[in-house]
XYZ file of C-alpha atoms in Angstrom:
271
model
C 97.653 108.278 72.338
C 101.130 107.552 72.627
C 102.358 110.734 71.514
C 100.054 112.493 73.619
C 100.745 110.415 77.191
C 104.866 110.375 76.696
C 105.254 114.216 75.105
C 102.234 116.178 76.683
C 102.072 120.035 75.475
C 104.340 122.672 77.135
C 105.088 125.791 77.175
C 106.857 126.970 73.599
C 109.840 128.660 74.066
C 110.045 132.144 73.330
C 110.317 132.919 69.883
C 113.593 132.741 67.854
C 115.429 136.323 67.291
C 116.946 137.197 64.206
C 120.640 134.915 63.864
C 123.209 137.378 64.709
C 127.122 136.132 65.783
C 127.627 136.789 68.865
C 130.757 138.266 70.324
C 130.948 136.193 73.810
C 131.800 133.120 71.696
C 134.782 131.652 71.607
C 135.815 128.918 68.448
C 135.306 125.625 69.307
C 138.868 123.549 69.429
C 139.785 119.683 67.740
C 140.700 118.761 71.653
C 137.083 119.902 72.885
C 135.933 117.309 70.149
C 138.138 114.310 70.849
C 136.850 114.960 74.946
C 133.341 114.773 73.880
C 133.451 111.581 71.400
C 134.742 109.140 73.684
C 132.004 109.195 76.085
C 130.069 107.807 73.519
C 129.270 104.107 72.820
C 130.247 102.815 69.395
C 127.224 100.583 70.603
C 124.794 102.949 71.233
C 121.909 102.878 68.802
C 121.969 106.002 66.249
C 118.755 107.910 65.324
C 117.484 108.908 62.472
C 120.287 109.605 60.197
C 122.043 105.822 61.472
C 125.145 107.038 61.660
C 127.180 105.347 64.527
C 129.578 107.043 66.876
C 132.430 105.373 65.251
C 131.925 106.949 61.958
C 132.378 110.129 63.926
C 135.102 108.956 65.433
C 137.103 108.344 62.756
C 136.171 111.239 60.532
C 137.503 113.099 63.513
C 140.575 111.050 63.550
C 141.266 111.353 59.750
C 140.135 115.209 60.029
C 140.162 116.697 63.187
C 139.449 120.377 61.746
C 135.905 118.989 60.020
C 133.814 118.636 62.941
C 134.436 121.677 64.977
C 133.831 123.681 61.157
C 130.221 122.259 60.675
C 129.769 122.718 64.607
C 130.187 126.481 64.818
C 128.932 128.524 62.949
C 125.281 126.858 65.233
C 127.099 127.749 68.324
C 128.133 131.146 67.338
C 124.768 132.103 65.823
C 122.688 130.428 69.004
C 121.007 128.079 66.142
C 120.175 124.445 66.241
C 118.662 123.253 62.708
C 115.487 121.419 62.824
C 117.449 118.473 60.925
C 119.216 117.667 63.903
C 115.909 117.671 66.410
C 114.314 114.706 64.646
C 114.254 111.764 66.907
C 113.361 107.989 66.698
C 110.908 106.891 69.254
C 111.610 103.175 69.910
C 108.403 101.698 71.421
C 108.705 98.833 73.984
C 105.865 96.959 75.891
C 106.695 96.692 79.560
C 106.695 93.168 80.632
C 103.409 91.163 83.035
C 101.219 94.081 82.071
C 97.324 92.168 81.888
C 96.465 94.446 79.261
C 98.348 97.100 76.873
C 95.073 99.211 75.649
C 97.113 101.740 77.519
C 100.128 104.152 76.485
C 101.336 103.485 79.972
C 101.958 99.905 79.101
C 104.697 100.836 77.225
C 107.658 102.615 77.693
C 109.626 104.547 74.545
C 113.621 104.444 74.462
C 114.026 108.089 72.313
C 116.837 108.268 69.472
C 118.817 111.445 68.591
C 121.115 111.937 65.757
C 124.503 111.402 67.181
C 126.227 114.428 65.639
C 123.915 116.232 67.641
C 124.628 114.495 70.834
C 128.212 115.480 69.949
C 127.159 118.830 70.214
C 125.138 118.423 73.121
C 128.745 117.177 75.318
C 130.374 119.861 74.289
C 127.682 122.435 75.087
C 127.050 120.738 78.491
C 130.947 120.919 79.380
C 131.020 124.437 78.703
C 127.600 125.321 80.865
C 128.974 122.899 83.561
C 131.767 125.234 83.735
C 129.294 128.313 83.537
C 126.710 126.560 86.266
C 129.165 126.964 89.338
C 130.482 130.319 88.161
C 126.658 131.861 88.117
C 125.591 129.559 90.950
C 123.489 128.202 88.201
C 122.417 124.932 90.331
C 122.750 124.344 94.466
C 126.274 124.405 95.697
C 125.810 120.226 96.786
C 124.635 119.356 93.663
C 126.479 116.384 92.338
C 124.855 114.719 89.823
C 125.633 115.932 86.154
C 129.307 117.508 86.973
C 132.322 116.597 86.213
C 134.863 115.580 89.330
C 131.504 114.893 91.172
C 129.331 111.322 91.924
C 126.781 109.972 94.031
C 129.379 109.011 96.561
C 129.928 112.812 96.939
C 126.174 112.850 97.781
C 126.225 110.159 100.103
C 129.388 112.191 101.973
C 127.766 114.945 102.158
C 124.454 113.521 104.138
C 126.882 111.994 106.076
C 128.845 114.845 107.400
C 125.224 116.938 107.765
C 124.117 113.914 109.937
C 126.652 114.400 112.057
C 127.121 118.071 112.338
C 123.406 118.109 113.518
C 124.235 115.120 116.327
C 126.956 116.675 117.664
C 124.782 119.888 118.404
C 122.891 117.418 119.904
C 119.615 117.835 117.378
C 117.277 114.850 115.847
C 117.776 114.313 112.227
C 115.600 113.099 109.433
C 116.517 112.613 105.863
C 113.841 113.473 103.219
C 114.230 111.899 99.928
C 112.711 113.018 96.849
C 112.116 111.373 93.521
C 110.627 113.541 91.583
C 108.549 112.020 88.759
C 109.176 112.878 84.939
C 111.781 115.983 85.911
C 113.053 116.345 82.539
C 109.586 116.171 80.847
C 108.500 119.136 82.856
C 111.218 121.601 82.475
C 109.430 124.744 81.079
C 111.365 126.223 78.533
C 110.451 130.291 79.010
C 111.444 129.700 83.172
C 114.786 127.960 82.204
C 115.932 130.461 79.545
C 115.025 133.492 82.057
C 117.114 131.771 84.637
C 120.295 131.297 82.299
C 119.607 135.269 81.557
C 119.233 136.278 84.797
C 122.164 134.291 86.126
C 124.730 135.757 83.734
C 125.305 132.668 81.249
C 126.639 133.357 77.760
C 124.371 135.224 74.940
C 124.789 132.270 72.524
C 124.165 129.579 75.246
C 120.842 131.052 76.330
C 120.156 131.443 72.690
C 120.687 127.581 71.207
C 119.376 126.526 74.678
C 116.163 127.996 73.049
C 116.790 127.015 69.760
C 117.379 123.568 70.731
C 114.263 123.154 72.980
C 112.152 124.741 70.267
C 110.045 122.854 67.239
C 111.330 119.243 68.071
C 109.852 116.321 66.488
C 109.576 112.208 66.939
C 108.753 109.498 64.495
C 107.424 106.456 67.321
C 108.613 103.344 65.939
C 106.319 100.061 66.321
C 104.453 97.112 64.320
C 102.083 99.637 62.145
C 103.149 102.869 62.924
C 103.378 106.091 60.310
C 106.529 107.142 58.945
C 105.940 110.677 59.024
C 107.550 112.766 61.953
C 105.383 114.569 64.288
C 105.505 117.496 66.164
C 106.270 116.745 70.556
C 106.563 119.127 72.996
C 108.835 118.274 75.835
C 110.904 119.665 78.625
C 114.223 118.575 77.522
C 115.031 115.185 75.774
C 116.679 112.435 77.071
C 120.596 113.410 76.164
C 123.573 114.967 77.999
C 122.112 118.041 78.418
C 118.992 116.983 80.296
C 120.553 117.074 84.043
C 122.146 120.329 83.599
C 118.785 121.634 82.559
C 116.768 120.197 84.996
C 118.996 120.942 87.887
C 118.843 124.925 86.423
C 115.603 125.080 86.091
C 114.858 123.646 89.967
C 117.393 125.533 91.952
C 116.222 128.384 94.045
C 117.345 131.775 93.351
C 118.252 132.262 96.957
C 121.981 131.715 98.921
C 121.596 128.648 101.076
C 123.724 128.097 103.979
C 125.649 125.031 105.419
C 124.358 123.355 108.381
C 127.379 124.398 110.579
C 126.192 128.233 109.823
C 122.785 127.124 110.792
C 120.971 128.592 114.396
C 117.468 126.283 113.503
C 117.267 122.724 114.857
C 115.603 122.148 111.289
C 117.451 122.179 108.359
C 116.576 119.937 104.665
C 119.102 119.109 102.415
C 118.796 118.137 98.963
C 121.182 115.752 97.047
C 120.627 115.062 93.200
C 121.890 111.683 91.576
């Protein structure tokens, strides 16, 4: 029941081509590596294979050539091994509920192997770079870039506000919180947007690689130690925004407010 009410089916990804190198790759670099490790917690719980961040850390400190060698060849080759899409499913009853006969009194904190949430930064650096090249994502987004925040969100409203009032118009805010976005990413729509938009062969290729064939052991008093197959949008990790914000944008140009002839205009602003 669990399984079933926090990883409902999806769409499968298309099917997995035959590995070829591609030529649009470049080798990853020992600096991309030491900007990716530090923005992860030495605290943060690791999943299955319980390795901490700061084992990483120091194997990249002792060796700096050893991670970007076993990191690679998946990379160039559009490949992400099943080993690294096991996850832990940490099981935790929400607080006050009167009963928990239901999966939705209970809320599941999901593990991932940390060397491949090393791989995940540096993949989402590189398509973060790739999103405003191919207008991957809305020109205002600000969540889930670098150099950008919420307070770049909140300026932005602002200065729409009051480019509308000084034309003299009404203005009304919408906000949207859109339930489970990263759950319902369909994998087939997001890869034929990253094709469509230009992105690199071997990025469109792990993208589907990684999305594809993932599985979660749930962890709780009594539960069975085998892994089992989930089907998700995207998991919880670093690339999940990026994703999500691909896979929601609209194909078309939109226009500032100050090129705008309509008294009615609706912006959106991502966290």
């Amino acid at each position: 029941m669990l399984l079933d009410h926090f990883f409902p089916s999806k769409p499968p990804p298309p099917p997995l081509l035959r590995l070829t190198r591609y030529e649009d790759y470049t080798l990853l670099t020992s600096e991309e590596i030491s900007r990716a490790l530090p923005k992860s917690s030495n605290t943060s719980a690791p999943g299955p294979d319980h390795i901490p961040y700061s084992v990483w850390k120091s194997v990249h400190r002792i060796k700096s050539s050893l991670l970007p060698s076993l990191l690679d060849p998946l990379l160039a080759h559009g490949f992400h091994p099943s080993s690294l899409k096991k996850a832990l499913g940490i099981v935790l009853d929400k607080p006050g509920k009167p009963s928990y006969g239901s999966p939705s009194s209970f809320r599941i904190i999901v593990l991932l192997r940390t060397l491949s949430k090393i791989l995940e930064r540096v993949v989402a650096s590189g398509l973060s770079a790739q999103a405003t090249i191919y207008s991957l994502i809305h020109p205002l987004q600000c969540g889930s870039l670098p150099g950008r925040s919420t307070a770049d969100a909140a300026l932005v409203l602002q200065h729409n506000v009051e480019s509308f009032h000084h034309l003299r118009y009404r203005v009304s805010t919408l906000f949207l919180d859109v339930k489970g976005g990263f759950d319902n990413v369909e994998s087939p729509s997001l890869l034929s947007n990253l094709r469509r938009k230009g992105v690199s062969l071997y990025l469109v290729q792990w993208t589907g690689s990684f999305l594809r064939d993932r599985t979660c052991r749930l962890t709780f008093q009594g539960s069975p130690r085998s892994f089992a197959p989930v089907s998700v949008g995207s998991p919880r990790d670093p690339l999940s925004p990026l994703f999500c914000s691909s896979y929601t944008s609209p194909p078309s140009t939109w226009k500032s407010p100050g090129h705008l002839s309509s008294p009615t205009s609706m912006t959106l602003l991502s966290q």
